[in-house]
């Protein structure tokens, strides 16, 4: 039976999302955010979610809408506040959302660790700061390092440019960002793409995320400009 | 029954036949690594229509069969350093990414060779300790702990006729308790919680004869079948 | 001398002018990260002929200047979420690889913004602790410990006229003792083993006036120059 | 002054190699081995070298020749013995070369750690085996992990397909293997390529090793078939 990860709809692509789950969401600023999939999660009604994403959403749609809905009780990110992050800011100020702030490089390295079978790693980032409070530290070659744990998720929602039926992905420009590491770090990786290509059409030297890290692909051919 | 008699009595599988039987049983859609030795032969005997993605730890996903001699490419070899091809949908990656796939638990299955397999699933396949033959661990330890399941493909005995399926490994371990299934030139054996269960034997072989060249206690499955060479 | 008087007395550099002065002093051939705020402006004011490779932590190496509005691409933004371009020779990478460049010590220089810089090089730029303004560390802690040198680009004082160059940071630290040079709208100051050395001041500014808006003791370099707006 | 990492000769490319240095050498089997650079090191006369490479050379040229010369006193690799590794085998049997055997995934992960500023990482690979003897171990989520240290080198010798003057690299097929992680992990990274391209000619989505990891590039346009 041929491998075929192409899923016909957003609703089917996000099937299985449940209350209490941890969801990774790709994107940096407005580049590479899987807005259709996020709205699929919103439509699913799942609540009490933990979101892992570099930012905390801006504007009124996408991640901001999910946070604004009150369904996200915890967020793990590096830079929640941006111009337009009002929906997050208000919930944060009101103490309605828990924030785990993680240095940005530690955030993606923890995802990679989860994806690569690393049980933990030592990094100098954050040593001696509040963000390392309570963490194990160690002097290595005269420098202080912090032990960081792998970061996994139940589901990763990723936006990419092209996919084939094996789930191979290429991205576009700086929209690549967290997609490849999130795809490695989740039990279920769901990807929205702008274009589906035939198997063998992608340059094998240029595949960024090989299909082994991808479970479902959904083709989104609208060119909607989201308010994010 | 001596090994010599056993060898007279039955036709053993060839190495490609061992690989073929394993290939037949790989679930459709699996991502599979083929270790050095008999396992890499599986790429050439994959049943038609089976959509399996073969991984090679040097940085290939979607390995295809051996090319004709005229189409050999010195930049396209597998972990056994044999010439291979790339299937449509295949891709190349950095070595550390190939091992992220392995170590991160993304492979459904790894087919490995063995010096010895113990009844408890312990695997030894990287050194004999003999200084004339330098050790070579390669990706064996990574695969043994990283793949979701480990199948071993091996001759049933050493060239001297000694059992390779043993009560306890004498050679240094590759990993503890990881082997789930063994394909040999004589039989297909599952390592279960209740011990070694013989699923298939080559035509003419008896469980007693198989037991004579196997250290741990074997149980013949009620629904055992003949291990037919494809 | 009050801040108000100071403001009357001299023309401060604009934010692009601060960025320009830093850009002029980046050694040719450097790999440089531009942090959020004034630093990212440096991409637009790089002196002609200077071959510097700009890194953006979201996954770009070889960042070029801001595009004309008609050529904006929503997939091509920098760490400040501003539209940028890619220079010939530039490339895109996975986020974790962009940070491997940072954390692995491969960047020659990072230009960062600051809430406060202490005389000992301590940097605070990620939180004020005020719950109305959520903290945002971004890549600051990674850059602060990873880049071979850290230059801070900042207004010399807060909007209220309070010093941002302080004896000891009041805000939570980003990293200890990492800042080597500070570019402000008033001066260029090196953090040396002997303390803060003022290399350049805007025309008309005196060392006493600068000291009045700076907590740690300043020393004027013998060969100090006017900080000229380009 | 324009960045230009193109170096006119092998001798200049390997300039700086000295007695006692640690040298990484890319390649897996015969694919991706920088044979011209290895012979540059051989010609330099440097001795008492530590080599880090997946294999230990085969045939009579390349790494086998360097090992056969007696200049390599220590090798760190995963799979030294192959068909044709006679020059290594003999020195090993005679106790003339020290071998640090490292599981293959740990080998490249240790290089990546060095390149990415990781002070150490926990991996389950090798736990409970002779190759973890003497190493710190830790139970994480009920599984035994081994602490592994970053692996760096003074010089990395890498073979790639194409380079530009910034040192951006693309590789070809399975010759990619260890090149990209070695390039990250050495103080000086020297690359031999089959083709030099103009800046901007490479697809920015398909660059595998960006120039930030490369110090010198030398163009080798012979198509010599080495005995390796």
GROMACS .gro file of N, CA, C and O in nm, chain B residues 64-157:
model
  376
  292UNK      N    1   1.730   0.267  -0.263
  292UNK     CA    2   1.681   0.171  -0.361
  292UNK      C    3   1.780   0.058  -0.381
  292UNK      O    4   1.883   0.052  -0.313
  293UNK      N    5   1.749  -0.033  -0.474
  293UNK     CA    6   1.834  -0.151  -0.494
  293UNK      C    7   1.971  -0.117  -0.555
  293UNK      O    8   1.996  -0.005  -0.598
  294UNK      N    9   2.056  -0.216  -0.559
  294UNK     CA   10   2.189  -0.206  -0.619
  294UNK      C   11   2.175  -0.166  -0.766
  294UNK      O   12   2.093  -0.224  -0.837
  295UNK      N   13   2.256  -0.070  -0.811
  295UNK     CA   14   2.248  -0.031  -0.952
  295UNK      C   15   2.325  -0.130  -1.041
  295UNK      O   16   2.412  -0.202  -0.991
  296UNK      N   17   2.297  -0.129  -1.171
  296UNK     CA   18   2.384  -0.203  -1.263
  296UNK      C   19   2.524  -0.142  -1.257
  296UNK      O   20   2.539  -0.023  -1.223
  297UNK      N   21   2.624  -0.223  -1.290
  297UNK     CA   22   2.762  -0.179  -1.273
  297UNK      C   23   2.790  -0.046  -1.342
  297UNK      O   24   2.863   0.039  -1.289
  298UNK      N   25   2.731  -0.025  -1.459
  298UNK     CA   26   2.758   0.097  -1.536
  298UNK      C   27   2.703   0.222  -1.469
  298UNK      O   28   2.745   0.333  -1.499
  299UNK      N   29   2.609   0.204  -1.377
  299UNK     CA   30   2.546   0.320  -1.314
  299UNK      C   31   2.593   0.342  -1.170
  299UNK      O   32   2.534   0.419  -1.095
  300UNK      N   33   2.699   0.274  -1.132
  300UNK     CA   34   2.753   0.294  -0.997
  300UNK      C   35   2.801   0.437  -0.978
  300UNK      O   36   2.861   0.495  -1.069
  301UNK      N   37   2.778   0.488  -0.860
  301UNK     CA   38   2.817   0.625  -0.828
  301UNK      C   39   2.893   0.621  -0.696
  301UNK      O   40   2.839   0.578  -0.594
  302UNK      N   41   3.018   0.667  -0.700
  302UNK     CA   42   3.100   0.657  -0.578
  302UNK      C   43   3.049   0.746  -0.465
  302UNK      O   44   3.091   0.732  -0.350
  303UNK      N   45   2.958   0.836  -0.494
  303UNK     CA   46   2.897   0.918  -0.389
  303UNK      C   47   2.766   0.859  -0.338
  303UNK      O   48   2.697   0.923  -0.258
  304UNK      N   49   2.731   0.739  -0.386
  304UNK     CA   50   2.602   0.683  -0.345
  304UNK      C   51   2.620   0.539  -0.300
  304UNK      O   52   2.600   0.445  -0.377
  305UNK      N   53   2.658   0.526  -0.172
  305UNK     CA   54   2.682   0.395  -0.113
  305UNK      C   55   2.606   0.387   0.019
  305UNK      O   56   2.569   0.489   0.077
  306UNK      N   57   2.582   0.264   0.063
  306UNK     CA   58   2.511   0.247   0.190
  306UNK      C   59   2.609   0.223   0.305
  306UNK      O   60   2.731   0.236   0.287
  307UNK      N   61   2.556   0.187   0.420
  307UNK     CA   62   2.640   0.170   0.539
  307UNK      C   63   2.739   0.055   0.524
  307UNK      O   64   2.842   0.052   0.592
  308UNK      N   65   2.709  -0.039   0.436
  308UNK     CA   66   2.802  -0.149   0.410
  308UNK      C   67   2.905  -0.110   0.304
  308UNK      O   68   2.986  -0.193   0.263
  309UNK      N   69   2.902   0.014   0.258
  309UNK     CA   70   2.988   0.065   0.150
  309UNK      C   71   2.959  -0.005   0.018
  309UNK      O   72   3.046  -0.012  -0.070
  310UNK      N   73   2.837  -0.052   0.001
  310UNK     CA   74   2.795  -0.109  -0.127
  310UNK      C   75   2.722  -0.002  -0.207
  310UNK      O   76   2.653   0.084  -0.150
  311UNK      N   77   2.734  -0.009  -0.338
  311UNK     CA   78   2.663   0.086  -0.425
  311UNK      C   79   2.513   0.066  -0.413
  311UNK      O   80   2.464  -0.048  -0.411
  312UNK      N   81   2.440   0.176  -0.401
  312UNK     CA   82   2.293   0.170  -0.396
  312UNK      C   83   2.237   0.276  -0.490
  312UNK      O   84   2.310   0.346  -0.560
  313UNK      N   85   2.105   0.287  -0.490
  313UNK     CA   86   2.035   0.391  -0.566
  313UNK      C   87   1.943   0.466  -0.471
  313UNK      O   88   1.930   0.429  -0.354
  314UNK      N   89   1.881   0.571  -0.523
  314UNK     CA   90   1.785   0.648  -0.444
  314UNK      C   91   1.649   0.636  -0.510
  314UNK      O   92   1.636   0.656  -0.631
  315UNK      N   93   1.547   0.604  -0.433
  315UNK     CA   94   1.412   0.594  -0.488
  315UNK      C   95   1.351   0.734  -0.501
  315UNK      O   96   1.392   0.827  -0.431
  316UNK      N   97   1.250   0.749  -0.589
  316UNK     CA   98   1.177   0.877  -0.591
  316UNK      C   99   1.118   0.904  -0.452
  316UNK      O  100   1.060   0.814  -0.391
  317UNK      N  101   1.137   1.025  -0.403
  317UNK     CA  102   1.094   1.056  -0.267
  317UNK      C  103   1.209   1.045  -0.168
  317UNK      O  104   1.197   1.088  -0.053
  318UNK      N  105   1.319   0.989  -0.211
  318UNK     CA  106   1.436   0.976  -0.124
  318UNK      C  107   1.506   1.109  -0.108
  318UNK      O  108   1.483   1.202  -0.185
  319UNK      N  109   1.591   1.116  -0.008
  319UNK     CA  110   1.664   1.240   0.019
  319UNK      C  111   1.795   1.210   0.091
  319UNK      O  112   1.812   1.102   0.147
  320UNK      N  113   1.883   1.309   0.088
  320UNK     CA  114   2.011   1.299   0.157
  320UNK      C  115   2.010   1.390   0.279
  320UNK      O  116   1.940   1.491   0.281
  321UNK      N  117   2.088   1.355   0.378
  321UNK     CA  118   2.094   1.441   0.496
  321UNK      C  119   2.232   1.436   0.559
  321UNK      O  120   2.314   1.349   0.526
  322UNK      N  121   2.254   1.528   0.651
  322UNK     CA  122   2.377   1.533   0.728
  322UNK      C  123   2.381   1.409   0.820
  322UNK      O  124   2.276   1.362   0.866
  323UNK      N  125   2.499   1.358   0.847
  323UNK     CA  126   2.516   1.240   0.929
  323UNK      C  127   2.444   1.251   1.063
  323UNK      O  128   2.374   1.158   1.106
  324UNK      N  129   2.459   1.365   1.130
  324UNK     CA  130   2.396   1.379   1.261
  324UNK      C  131   2.244   1.378   1.250
  324UNK      O  132   2.175   1.336   1.344
  325UNK      N  133   2.190   1.421   1.138
  325UNK     CA  134   2.044   1.413   1.119
  325UNK      C  135   2.001   1.269   1.094
  325UNK      O  136   1.894   1.227   1.138
  326UNK      N  137   2.084   1.194   1.022
  326UNK     CA  138   2.053   1.053   1.000
  326UNK      C  139   2.046   0.980   1.134
  326UNK      O  140   1.963   0.891   1.154
  327UNK      N  141   2.133   1.020   1.226
  327UNK     CA  142   2.132   0.957   1.358
  327UNK      C  143   2.027   1.017   1.451
  327UNK      O  144   1.983   0.951   1.545
  328UNK      N  145   1.985   1.139   1.426
  328UNK     CA  146   1.869   1.192   1.500
  328UNK      C  147   1.747   1.105   1.468
  328UNK      O  148   1.666   1.076   1.555
  329UNK      N  149   1.736   1.064   1.343
  329UNK     CA  150   1.625   0.974   1.307
  329UNK      C  151   1.633   0.844   1.386
  329UNK      O  152   1.533   0.793   1.436
  330UNK      N  153   1.754   0.791   1.396
  330UNK     CA  154   1.774   0.665   1.468
  330UNK      C  155   1.752   0.684   1.618
  330UNK      O  156   1.670   0.618   1.680
  331UNK      N  157   1.827   0.776   1.675
  331UNK     CA  158   1.832   0.789   1.820
  331UNK      C  159   1.706   0.852   1.876
  331UNK      O  160   1.672   0.831   1.992
  332UNK      N  161   1.636   0.929   1.792
  332UNK     CA  162   1.514   0.994   1.837
  332UNK      C  163   1.392   0.903   1.832
  332UNK      O  164   1.281   0.948   1.861
  333UNK      N  165   1.412   0.778   1.794
  333UNK     CA  166   1.299   0.683   1.795
  333UNK      C  167   1.208   0.693   1.674
  333UNK      O  168   1.092   0.654   1.679
  334UNK      N  169   1.260   0.744   1.562
  334UNK     CA  170   1.176   0.765   1.445
  334UNK      C  171   1.174   0.645   1.350
  334UNK      O  172   1.092   0.640   1.260
  335UNK      N  173   1.268   0.551   1.369
  335UNK     CA  174   1.269   0.433   1.283
  335UNK      C  175   1.177   0.327   1.342
  335UNK      O  176   1.183   0.298   1.461
  336UNK      N  177   1.095   0.268   1.256
  336UNK     CA  178   1.005   0.162   1.303
  336UNK      C  179   1.082   0.035   1.331
  336UNK      O  180   1.044  -0.044   1.417
  337UNK      N  181   1.190   0.017   1.259
  337UNK     CA  182   1.256  -0.113   1.260
  337UNK      C  183   1.401  -0.100   1.216
  337UNK      O  184   1.431  -0.019   1.128
  338UNK      N  185   1.487  -0.178   1.279
  338UNK     CA  186   1.624  -0.193   1.228
  338UNK      C  187   1.654  -0.341   1.213
  338UNK      O  188   1.623  -0.420   1.303
  339UNK      N  189   1.710  -0.375   1.099
  339UNK     CA  190   1.755  -0.512   1.075
  339UNK      C  191   1.906  -0.514   1.095
  339UNK      O  192   1.978  -0.439   1.028
  340UNK      N  193   1.953  -0.595   1.188
  340UNK     CA  194   2.095  -0.595   1.223
  340UNK      C  195   2.156  -0.734   1.211
  340UNK      O  196   2.086  -0.834   1.224
  341UNK      N  197   2.286  -0.736   1.188
  341UNK     CA  198   2.360  -0.860   1.197
  341UNK      C  199   2.400  -0.887   1.342
  341UNK      O  200   2.381  -0.801   1.428
  342UNK      N  201   2.452  -1.006   1.369
  342UNK     CA  202   2.489  -1.037   1.508
  342UNK      C  203   2.604  -1.136   1.512
  342UNK      O  204   2.614  -1.223   1.426
  343UNK      N  205   2.690  -1.119   1.611
  343UNK     CA  206   2.782  -1.226   1.649
  343UNK      C  207   2.706  -1.326   1.737
  343UNK      O  208   2.715  -1.446   1.721
  344UNK      N  209   2.631  -1.270   1.831
  344UNK     CA  210   2.552  -1.352   1.924
  344UNK      C  211   2.424  -1.277   1.962
  344UNK      O  212   2.424  -1.154   1.973
  345UNK      N  213   2.318  -1.354   1.981
  345UNK     CA  214   2.195  -1.301   2.041
  345UNK      C  215   2.163  -1.391   2.159
  345UNK      O  216   2.166  -1.514   2.147
  346UNK      N  217   2.130  -1.330   2.273
  346UNK     CA  218   2.093  -1.410   2.389
  346UNK      C  219   1.941  -1.425   2.395
  346UNK      O  220   1.867  -1.345   2.335
  347UNK      N  221   1.898  -1.525   2.467
  347UNK     CA  222   1.755  -1.552   2.480
  347UNK      C  223   1.677  -1.435   2.539
  347UNK      O  224   1.557  -1.421   2.513
  348UNK      N  225   1.745  -1.351   2.615
  348UNK     CA  226   1.677  -1.234   2.675
  348UNK      C  227   1.680  -1.112   2.583
  348UNK      O  228   1.641  -1.002   2.624
  349UNK      N  229   1.727  -1.130   2.460
  349UNK     CA  230   1.729  -1.018   2.366
  349UNK      C  231   1.858  -0.939   2.363
  349UNK      O  232   1.872  -0.845   2.285
  350UNK      N  233   1.953  -0.977   2.448
  350UNK     CA  234   2.084  -0.910   2.444
  350UNK      C  235   2.149  -0.933   2.307
  350UNK      O  236   2.138  -1.041   2.250
  351UNK      N  237   2.218  -0.830   2.260
  351UNK     CA  238   2.281  -0.837   2.128
  351UNK      C  239   2.430  -0.808   2.141
  351UNK      O  240   2.471  -0.715   2.211
  352UNK      N  241   2.511  -0.890   2.073
  352UNK     CA  242   2.656  -0.865   2.065
  352UNK      C  243   2.694  -0.869   1.918
  352UNK      O  244   2.678  -0.972   1.852
  353UNK      N  245   2.741  -0.757   1.867
  353UNK     CA  246   2.778  -0.758   1.724
  353UNK      C  247   2.887  -0.657   1.689
  353UNK      O  248   2.898  -0.618   1.573
  354UNK      N  249   2.969  -0.617   1.789
  354UNK     CA  250   3.068  -0.515   1.753
  354UNK      C  251   3.213  -0.554   1.777
  354UNK      O  252   3.303  -0.494   1.718
  355UNK      N  253   3.238  -0.650   1.862
  355UNK     CA  254   3.378  -0.689   1.882
  355UNK      C  255   3.386  -0.832   1.934
  355UNK      O  256   3.301  -0.877   2.010
  356UNK      N  257   3.491  -0.900   1.891
  356UNK     CA  258   3.520  -1.033   1.943
  356UNK      C  259   3.628  -1.023   2.051
  356UNK      O  260   3.658  -1.121   2.117
  357UNK      N  261   3.686  -0.902   2.063
  357UNK     CA  262   3.793  -0.884   2.160
  357UNK      C  263   3.929  -0.930   2.108
  357UNK      O  264   4.030  -0.914   2.176
  358UNK      N  265   3.932  -0.984   1.986
  358UNK     CA  266   4.057  -1.033   1.929
  358UNK      C  267   4.131  -0.917   1.863
  358UNK      O  268   4.078  -0.852   1.773
  359UNK      N  269   4.251  -0.887   1.911
  359UNK     CA  270   4.323  -0.768   1.864
  359UNK      C  271   4.360  -0.776   1.716
  359UNK      O  272   4.387  -0.674   1.652
  360UNK      N  273   4.360  -0.897   1.659
  360UNK     CA  274   4.391  -0.907   1.515
  360UNK      C  275   4.276  -0.853   1.431
  360UNK      O  276   4.291  -0.825   1.313
  361UNK      N  277   4.158  -0.845   1.492
  361UNK     CA  278   4.042  -0.795   1.420
  361UNK      C  279   3.987  -0.674   1.494
  361UNK      O  280   3.911  -0.688   1.589
  362UNK      N  281   4.027  -0.554   1.454
  362UNK     CA  282   3.985  -0.434   1.528
  362UNK      C  283   3.833  -0.430   1.543
  362UNK      O  284   3.761  -0.476   1.455
  363UNK      N  285   3.786  -0.380   1.655
  363UNK     CA  286   3.643  -0.372   1.677
  363UNK      C  287   3.580  -0.271   1.581
  363UNK      O  288   3.649  -0.185   1.528
  364UNK      N  289   3.450  -0.282   1.561
  364UNK     CA  290   3.382  -0.184   1.476
  364UNK      C  291   3.238  -0.171   1.520
  364UNK      O  292   3.156  -0.258   1.492
  365UNK      N  293   3.209  -0.065   1.590
  365UNK     CA  294   3.072  -0.054   1.643
  365UNK      C  295   2.980   0.011   1.541
  365UNK      O  296   2.862  -0.023   1.533
  366UNK      N  297   3.032   0.101   1.460
  366UNK     CA  298   2.948   0.169   1.362
  366UNK      C  299   2.823   0.224   1.429
  366UNK      O  300   2.829   0.278   1.539
  367UNK      N  301   2.709   0.206   1.362
  367UNK     CA  302   2.584   0.257   1.417
  367UNK      C  303   2.507   0.154   1.497
  367UNK      O  304   2.392   0.177   1.535
  368UNK      N  305   2.569   0.041   1.527
  368UNK     CA  306   2.495  -0.070   1.589
  368UNK      C  307   2.435  -0.033   1.724
  368UNK      O  308   2.319  -0.062   1.752
  369UNK      N  309   2.514   0.033   1.807
  369UNK     CA  310   2.462   0.068   1.942
  369UNK      C  311   2.351   0.172   1.932
  369UNK      O  312   2.257   0.172   2.012
  370UNK      N  313   2.364   0.264   1.836
  370UNK     CA  314   2.261   0.366   1.817
  370UNK      C  315   2.131   0.301   1.770
  370UNK      O  316   2.023   0.330   1.821
  371UNK      N  317   2.144   0.214   1.671
  371UNK     CA  318   2.026   0.146   1.618
  371UNK      C  319   1.962   0.057   1.723
  371UNK      O  320   1.839   0.052   1.736
  372UNK      N  321   2.045  -0.013   1.798
  372UNK     CA  322   1.992  -0.110   1.895
  372UNK      C  323   1.906  -0.042   2.001
  372UNK      O  324   1.806  -0.098   2.045
  373UNK      N  325   1.943   0.080   2.041
  373UNK     CA  326   1.861   0.148   2.143
  373UNK      C  327   1.759   0.243   2.083
  373UNK      O  328   1.665   0.284   2.149
  374UNK      N  329   1.779   0.280   1.954
  374UNK     CA  330   1.695   0.385   1.899
  374UNK      C  331   1.575   0.337   1.819
  374UNK      O  332   1.468   0.397   1.824
  375UNK      N  333   1.591   0.228   1.744
  375UNK     CA  334   1.480   0.182   1.659
  375UNK      C  335   1.370   0.122   1.746
  375UNK      O  336   1.397   0.067   1.853
  376UNK      N  337   1.245   0.135   1.700
  376UNK     CA  338   1.133   0.085   1.780
  376UNK      C  339   1.137  -0.067   1.791
  376UNK      O  340   1.087  -0.122   1.889
  377UNK      N  341   1.190  -0.134   1.693
  377UNK     CA  342   1.204  -0.280   1.701
  377UNK      C  343   1.334  -0.321   1.633
  377UNK      O  344   1.378  -0.256   1.538
  378UNK      N  345   1.395  -0.426   1.686
  378UNK     CA  346   1.520  -0.480   1.630
  378UNK      C  347   1.496  -0.623   1.586
  378UNK      O  348   1.454  -0.707   1.666
  379UNK      N  349   1.523  -0.648   1.458
  379UNK     CA  350   1.525  -0.785   1.409
  379UNK      C  351   1.669  -0.817   1.375
  379UNK      O  352   1.739  -0.734   1.316
  380UNK      N  353   1.711  -0.936   1.410
  380UNK     CA  354   1.846  -0.979   1.375
  380UNK      C  355   1.839  -1.077   1.258
  380UNK      O  356   1.754  -1.165   1.254
  381UNK      N  357   1.928  -1.057   1.162
  381UNK     CA  358   1.941  -1.147   1.048
  381UNK      C  359   2.080  -1.209   1.054
  381UNK      O  360   2.180  -1.134   1.050
  382UNK      N  361   2.088  -1.339   1.063
  382UNK     CA  362   2.218  -1.402   1.086
  382UNK      C  363   2.215  -1.548   1.044
  382UNK      O  364   2.108  -1.608   1.035
  383UNK      N  365   2.332  -1.603   1.018
  383UNK     CA  366   2.340  -1.749   1.009
  383UNK      C  367   2.305  -1.804   1.146
  383UNK      O  368   2.330  -1.740   1.248
  384UNK      N  369   2.247  -1.926   1.146
  384UNK     CA  370   2.204  -1.980   1.274
  384UNK      C  371   2.323  -2.017   1.363
  384UNK      O  372   2.317  -2.005   1.485
  385UNK      N  373   2.432  -2.058   1.298
  385UNK     CA  374   2.552  -2.097   1.375
  385UNK      C  375   2.675  -2.028   1.316
  385UNK      O  376   2.670  -1.973   1.207
   0.00000   0.00000   0.00000
